[in-house]
Tab-separated table of C-alpha atoms in Angstrom:
chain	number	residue	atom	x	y	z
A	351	UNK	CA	-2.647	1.554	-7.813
A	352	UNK	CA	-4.409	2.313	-4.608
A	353	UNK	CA	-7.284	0.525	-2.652
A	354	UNK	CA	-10.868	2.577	-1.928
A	355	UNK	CA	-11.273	0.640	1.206
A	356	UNK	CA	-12.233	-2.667	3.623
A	357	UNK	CA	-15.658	-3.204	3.271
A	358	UNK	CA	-16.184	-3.793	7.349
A	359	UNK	CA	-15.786	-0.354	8.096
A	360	UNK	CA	-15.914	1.115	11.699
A	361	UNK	CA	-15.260	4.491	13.538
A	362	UNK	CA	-13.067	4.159	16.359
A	363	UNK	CA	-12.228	7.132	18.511
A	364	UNK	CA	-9.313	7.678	16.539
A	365	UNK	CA	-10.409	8.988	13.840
A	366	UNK	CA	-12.629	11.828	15.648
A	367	UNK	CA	-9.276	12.759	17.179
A	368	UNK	CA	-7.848	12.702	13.874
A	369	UNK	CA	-10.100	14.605	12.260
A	370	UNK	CA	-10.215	17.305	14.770
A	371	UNK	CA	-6.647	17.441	14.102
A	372	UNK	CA	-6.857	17.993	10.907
A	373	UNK	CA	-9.919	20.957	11.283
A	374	UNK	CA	-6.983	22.519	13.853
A	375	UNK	CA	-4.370	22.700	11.421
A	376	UNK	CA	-6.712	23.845	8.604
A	377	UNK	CA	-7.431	27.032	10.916
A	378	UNK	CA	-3.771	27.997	10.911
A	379	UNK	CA	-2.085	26.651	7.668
A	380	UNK	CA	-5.214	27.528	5.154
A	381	UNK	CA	-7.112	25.378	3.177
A	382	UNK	CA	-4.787	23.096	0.714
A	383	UNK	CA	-1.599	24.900	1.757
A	384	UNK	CA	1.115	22.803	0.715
A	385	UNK	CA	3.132	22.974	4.535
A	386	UNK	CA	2.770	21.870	7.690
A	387	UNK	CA	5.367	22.137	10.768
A	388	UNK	CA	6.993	19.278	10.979
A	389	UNK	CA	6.076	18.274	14.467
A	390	UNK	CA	2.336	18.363	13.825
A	391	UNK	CA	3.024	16.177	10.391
A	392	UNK	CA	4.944	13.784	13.450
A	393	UNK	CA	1.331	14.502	15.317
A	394	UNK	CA	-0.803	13.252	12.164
A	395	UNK	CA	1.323	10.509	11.532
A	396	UNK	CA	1.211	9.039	15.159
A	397	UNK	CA	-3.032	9.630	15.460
A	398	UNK	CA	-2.843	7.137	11.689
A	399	UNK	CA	-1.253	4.700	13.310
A	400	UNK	CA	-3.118	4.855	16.718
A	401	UNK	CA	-6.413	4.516	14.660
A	402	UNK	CA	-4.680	1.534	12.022
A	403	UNK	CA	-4.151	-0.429	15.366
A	404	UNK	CA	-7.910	0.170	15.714
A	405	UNK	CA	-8.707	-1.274	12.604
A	406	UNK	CA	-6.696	-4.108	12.939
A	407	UNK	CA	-8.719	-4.708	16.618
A	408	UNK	CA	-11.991	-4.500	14.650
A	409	UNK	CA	-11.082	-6.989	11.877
A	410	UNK	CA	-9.316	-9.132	13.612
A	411	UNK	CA	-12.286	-11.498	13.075
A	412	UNK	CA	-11.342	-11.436	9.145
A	413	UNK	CA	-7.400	-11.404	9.655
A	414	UNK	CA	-6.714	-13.576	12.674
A	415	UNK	CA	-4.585	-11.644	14.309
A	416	UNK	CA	-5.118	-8.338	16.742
A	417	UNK	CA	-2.130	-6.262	16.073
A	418	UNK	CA	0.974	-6.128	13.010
A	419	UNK	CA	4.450	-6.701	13.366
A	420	UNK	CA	5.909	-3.082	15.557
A	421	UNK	CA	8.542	-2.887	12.548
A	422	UNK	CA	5.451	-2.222	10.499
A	423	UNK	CA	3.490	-0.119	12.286
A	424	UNK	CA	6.870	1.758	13.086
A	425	UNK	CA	7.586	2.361	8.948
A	426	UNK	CA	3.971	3.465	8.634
A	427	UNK	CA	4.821	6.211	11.480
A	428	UNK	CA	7.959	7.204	9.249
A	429	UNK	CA	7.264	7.535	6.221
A	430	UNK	CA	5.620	11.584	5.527
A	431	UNK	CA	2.339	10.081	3.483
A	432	UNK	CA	1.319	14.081	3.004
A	433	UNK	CA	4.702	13.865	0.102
A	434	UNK	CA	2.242	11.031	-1.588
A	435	UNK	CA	-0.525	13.072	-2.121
A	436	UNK	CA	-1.428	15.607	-4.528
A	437	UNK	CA	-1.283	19.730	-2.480
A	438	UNK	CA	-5.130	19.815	-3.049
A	439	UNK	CA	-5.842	17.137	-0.951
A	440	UNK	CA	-2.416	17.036	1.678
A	441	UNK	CA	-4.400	18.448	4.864
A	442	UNK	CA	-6.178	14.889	4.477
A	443	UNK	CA	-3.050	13.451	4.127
A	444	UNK	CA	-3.177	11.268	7.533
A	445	UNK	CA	-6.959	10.808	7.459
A	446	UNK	CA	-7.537	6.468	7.400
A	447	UNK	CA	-9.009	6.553	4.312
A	448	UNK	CA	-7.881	6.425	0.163
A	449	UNK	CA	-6.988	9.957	-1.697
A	450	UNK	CA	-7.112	10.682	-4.850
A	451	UNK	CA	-3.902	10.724	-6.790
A	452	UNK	CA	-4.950	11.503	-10.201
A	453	UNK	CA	-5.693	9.363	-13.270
A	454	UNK	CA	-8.326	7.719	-12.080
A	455	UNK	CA	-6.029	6.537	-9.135
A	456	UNK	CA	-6.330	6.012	-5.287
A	457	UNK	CA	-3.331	6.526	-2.383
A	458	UNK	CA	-4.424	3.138	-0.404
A	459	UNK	CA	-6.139	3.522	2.965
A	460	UNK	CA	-3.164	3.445	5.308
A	461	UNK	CA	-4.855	0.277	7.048
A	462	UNK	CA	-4.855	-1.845	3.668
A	463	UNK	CA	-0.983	-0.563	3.152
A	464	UNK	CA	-0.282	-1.437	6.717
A	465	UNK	CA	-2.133	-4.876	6.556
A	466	UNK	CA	-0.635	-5.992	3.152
A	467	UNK	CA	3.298	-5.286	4.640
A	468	UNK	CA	2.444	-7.057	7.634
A	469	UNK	CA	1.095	-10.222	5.291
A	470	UNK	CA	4.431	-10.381	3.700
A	471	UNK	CA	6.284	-10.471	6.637
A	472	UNK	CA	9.045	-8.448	5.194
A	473	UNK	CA	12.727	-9.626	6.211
A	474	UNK	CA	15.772	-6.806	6.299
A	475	UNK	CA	17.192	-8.620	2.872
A	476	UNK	CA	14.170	-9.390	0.999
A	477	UNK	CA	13.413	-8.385	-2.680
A	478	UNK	CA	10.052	-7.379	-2.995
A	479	UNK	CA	8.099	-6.977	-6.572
A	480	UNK	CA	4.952	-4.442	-6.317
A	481	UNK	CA	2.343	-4.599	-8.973
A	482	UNK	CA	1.462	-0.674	-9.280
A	483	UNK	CA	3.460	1.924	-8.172
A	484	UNK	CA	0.612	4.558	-7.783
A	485	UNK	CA	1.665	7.419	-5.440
A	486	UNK	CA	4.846	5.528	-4.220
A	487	UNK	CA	4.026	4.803	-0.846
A	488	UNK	CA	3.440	1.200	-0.535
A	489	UNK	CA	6.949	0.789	-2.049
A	490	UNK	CA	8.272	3.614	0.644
A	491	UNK	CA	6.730	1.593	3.428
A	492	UNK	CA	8.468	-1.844	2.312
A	493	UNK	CA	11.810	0.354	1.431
A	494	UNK	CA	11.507	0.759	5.113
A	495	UNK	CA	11.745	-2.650	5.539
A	496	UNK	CA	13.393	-4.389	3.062
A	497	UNK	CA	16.526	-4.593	1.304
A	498	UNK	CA	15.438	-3.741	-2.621
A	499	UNK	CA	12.192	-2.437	-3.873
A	500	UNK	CA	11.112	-3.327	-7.410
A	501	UNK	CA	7.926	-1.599	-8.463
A	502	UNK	CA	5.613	-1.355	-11.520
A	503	UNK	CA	3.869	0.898	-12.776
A	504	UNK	CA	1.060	1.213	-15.958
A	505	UNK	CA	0.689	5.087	-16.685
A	506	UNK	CA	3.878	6.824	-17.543
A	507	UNK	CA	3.214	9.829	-15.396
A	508	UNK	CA	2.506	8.525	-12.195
A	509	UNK	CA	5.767	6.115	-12.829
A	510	UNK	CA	7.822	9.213	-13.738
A	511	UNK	CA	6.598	11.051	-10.754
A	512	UNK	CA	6.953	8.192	-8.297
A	513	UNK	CA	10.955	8.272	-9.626
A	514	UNK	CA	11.453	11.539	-8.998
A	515	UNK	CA	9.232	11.379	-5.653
A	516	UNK	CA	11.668	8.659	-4.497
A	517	UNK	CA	14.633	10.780	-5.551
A	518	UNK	CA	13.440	14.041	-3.632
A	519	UNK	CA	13.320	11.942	-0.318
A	520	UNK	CA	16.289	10.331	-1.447
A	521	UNK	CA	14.852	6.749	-0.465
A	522	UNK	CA	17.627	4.822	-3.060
A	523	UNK	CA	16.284	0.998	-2.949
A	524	UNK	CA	13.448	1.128	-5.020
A	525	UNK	CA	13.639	1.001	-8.700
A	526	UNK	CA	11.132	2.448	-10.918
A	527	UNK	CA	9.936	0.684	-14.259
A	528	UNK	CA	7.205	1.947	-16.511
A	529	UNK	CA	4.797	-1.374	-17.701
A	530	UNK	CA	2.423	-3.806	-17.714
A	531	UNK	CA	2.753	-5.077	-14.331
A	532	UNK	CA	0.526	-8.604	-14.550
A	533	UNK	CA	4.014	-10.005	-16.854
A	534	UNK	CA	5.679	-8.900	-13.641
A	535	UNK	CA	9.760	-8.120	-13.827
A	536	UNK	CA	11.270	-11.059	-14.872
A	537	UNK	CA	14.836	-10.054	-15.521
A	538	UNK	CA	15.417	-9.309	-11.863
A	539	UNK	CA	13.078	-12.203	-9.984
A	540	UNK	CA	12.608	-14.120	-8.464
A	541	UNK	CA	11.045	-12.587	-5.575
A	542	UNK	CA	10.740	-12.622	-1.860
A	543	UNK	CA	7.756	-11.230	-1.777
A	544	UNK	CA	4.854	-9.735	-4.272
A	545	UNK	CA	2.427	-7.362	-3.544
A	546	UNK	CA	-0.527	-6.626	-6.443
A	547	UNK	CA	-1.712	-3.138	-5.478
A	548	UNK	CA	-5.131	-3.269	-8.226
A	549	UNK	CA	-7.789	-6.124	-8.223
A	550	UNK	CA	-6.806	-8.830	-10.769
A	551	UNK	CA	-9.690	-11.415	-11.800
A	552	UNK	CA	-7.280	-14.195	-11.453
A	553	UNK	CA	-3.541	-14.394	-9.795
A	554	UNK	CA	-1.433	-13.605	-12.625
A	555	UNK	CA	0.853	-16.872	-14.005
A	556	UNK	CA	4.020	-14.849	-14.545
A	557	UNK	CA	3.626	-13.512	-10.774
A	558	UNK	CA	3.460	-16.798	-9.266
A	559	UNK	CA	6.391	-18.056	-11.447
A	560	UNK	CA	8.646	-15.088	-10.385
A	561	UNK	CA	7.734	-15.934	-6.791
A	562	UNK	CA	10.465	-17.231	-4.821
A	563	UNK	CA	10.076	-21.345	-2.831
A	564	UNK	CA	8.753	-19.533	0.441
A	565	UNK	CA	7.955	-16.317	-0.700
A	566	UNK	CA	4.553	-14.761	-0.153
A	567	UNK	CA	2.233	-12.519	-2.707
A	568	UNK	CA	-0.347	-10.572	-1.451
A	569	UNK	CA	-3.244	-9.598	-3.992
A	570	UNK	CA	-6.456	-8.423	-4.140
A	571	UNK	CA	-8.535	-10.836	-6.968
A	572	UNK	CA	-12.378	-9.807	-7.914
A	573	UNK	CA	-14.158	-7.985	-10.423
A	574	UNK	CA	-14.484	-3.920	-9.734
A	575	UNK	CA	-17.858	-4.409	-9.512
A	576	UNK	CA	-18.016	-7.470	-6.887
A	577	UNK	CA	-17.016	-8.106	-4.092
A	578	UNK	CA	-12.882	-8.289	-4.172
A	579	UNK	CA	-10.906	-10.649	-1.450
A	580	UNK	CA	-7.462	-9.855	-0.416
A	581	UNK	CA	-5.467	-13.098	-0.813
A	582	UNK	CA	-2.597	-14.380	0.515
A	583	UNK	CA	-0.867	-16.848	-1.079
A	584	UNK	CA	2.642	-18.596	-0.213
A	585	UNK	CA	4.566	-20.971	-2.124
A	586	UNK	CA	6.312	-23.640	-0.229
A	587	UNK	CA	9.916	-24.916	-0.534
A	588	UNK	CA	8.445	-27.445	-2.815
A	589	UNK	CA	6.698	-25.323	-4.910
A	590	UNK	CA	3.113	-25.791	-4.029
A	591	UNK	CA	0.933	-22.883	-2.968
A	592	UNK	CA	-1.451	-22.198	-0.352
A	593	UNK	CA	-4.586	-19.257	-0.954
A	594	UNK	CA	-5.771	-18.014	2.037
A	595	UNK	CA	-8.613	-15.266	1.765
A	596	UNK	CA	-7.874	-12.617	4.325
A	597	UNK	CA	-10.681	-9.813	3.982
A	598	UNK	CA	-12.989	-8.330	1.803
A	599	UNK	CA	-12.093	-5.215	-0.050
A	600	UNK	CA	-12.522	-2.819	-2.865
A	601	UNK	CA	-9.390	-1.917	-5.485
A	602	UNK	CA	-9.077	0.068	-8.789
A	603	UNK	CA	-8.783	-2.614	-11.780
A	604	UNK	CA	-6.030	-3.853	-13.072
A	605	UNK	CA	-5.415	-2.696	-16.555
A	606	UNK	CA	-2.892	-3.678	-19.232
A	607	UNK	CA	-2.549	-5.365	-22.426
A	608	UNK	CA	-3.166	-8.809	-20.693
């Protein structure tokens, strides 16, 4: 559903620039208006991605690595995040921080969407299972990437306008489902990959079961009032998993019936 934040938070240069950017396009566009030229969208997108890399310098500590895969970072300069977010709030659209979406939702922190593709290490013919459709733009950044998107998601209007979201940019390999996301999607699994956009307080049976020998899931697990760690966890080509804890974060609850 969307992620508030990483707890070790810096301020690198980038977002200064950013947000300077953002005060200069105010001046000329008007507060909340709905358009931007395309070019200085292209400028927005490219000052995110400068200040992800950044982040990813400044946590390397936490993630043990100091920069994501270029096919990643390359996706995350693609894909227009300002069609994600509600008009109110699209001038913020490239800022490196969550947005509200409505609902009681978040639009991730383009970091935390950036660091959780790069932890599946998506292939060109993977199927990939999300957990929480939100906005739609996790599952546009792995359609990027991936052969098939399968995404689910809890509250019937933010699944119905991720659907026609999808259609509008006319980004075909995701489907849409409307659900309870922790029983995951069994009739089409198992998966390459699984990404759990909301904090679980345990890894969810039916996810690891529809997880593919060698596949990867990447989940945030924690109370909404605790501290939350953003797991990894990969299931070998015997069937065993591995849990790595990868950083310290912040998610809106999983809900459902479960």
């Amino acid at each position: 559903m969307g992620c508030h934040r990483h707890l070790p938070r810096n301020c690198p240069p980038g977002r200064r620039f950013l947000a300077g950017l953002v005060i200069l396009l105010l001046g000329y566009a008007g507060v909340g208006a709905p358009w931007v030229r395309a070019q200085d969208w292209a400028a927005l997108r490219e000052a995110m991605v400068a200040e992800i890399r950044a982040d990813v310098i400044a946590t390397r500590s936490y993630i043990g690595k100091g920069s994501l895969q270029p096919e990643v970072l390359a996706a995350m300069g693609r894909v227009p995040r300002h069609a994600f977010v509600p008009d109110a709030v699209q001038p913020a659209a490239y800022e490196n921080r969550p947005l509200p979406i409505g609902f009681g939702q978040t639009i991730s922190q383009p970091y935390i969407v950036a660091l959780m593709t790069d932890l599946l290490a998506p292939e060109p013919t993977d199927t990939i299972l999300e957990v929480g459709t939100g906005s739609g733009y996790q599952a546009a950044i792995l359609a990027e990437l991936v052969g098939q998107v399968f995404t689910i998601e809890i509250i019937p209007e933010l699944a119905r306008q991720a659907e026609q979201r999808f259609a509008r940019l006319g980004i075909a390999n995701i489907r849409v489902r409307q659900g309870d996301g922790y029983f995951g999607w069994p009739d089409t699994g198992p998966f390459d990959g699984i990404i759990v956009t909301a904090a679980a307080d345990h890894v969810p049976p039916p996810l690891v079961r529809q997880l593919k020998k060698g596949g990867r899931m990447v989940i945030p697990v924690g109370h909404r009032f605790s501290v939350q760690q953003l797991l990894l966890i990969t299931k070998d080509r015997e069937g065993n998993l591995k849990t790595q804890q990868i950083l310290p974060v912040r998610f809106v609850p999983l809900t459902g019936d479960h």
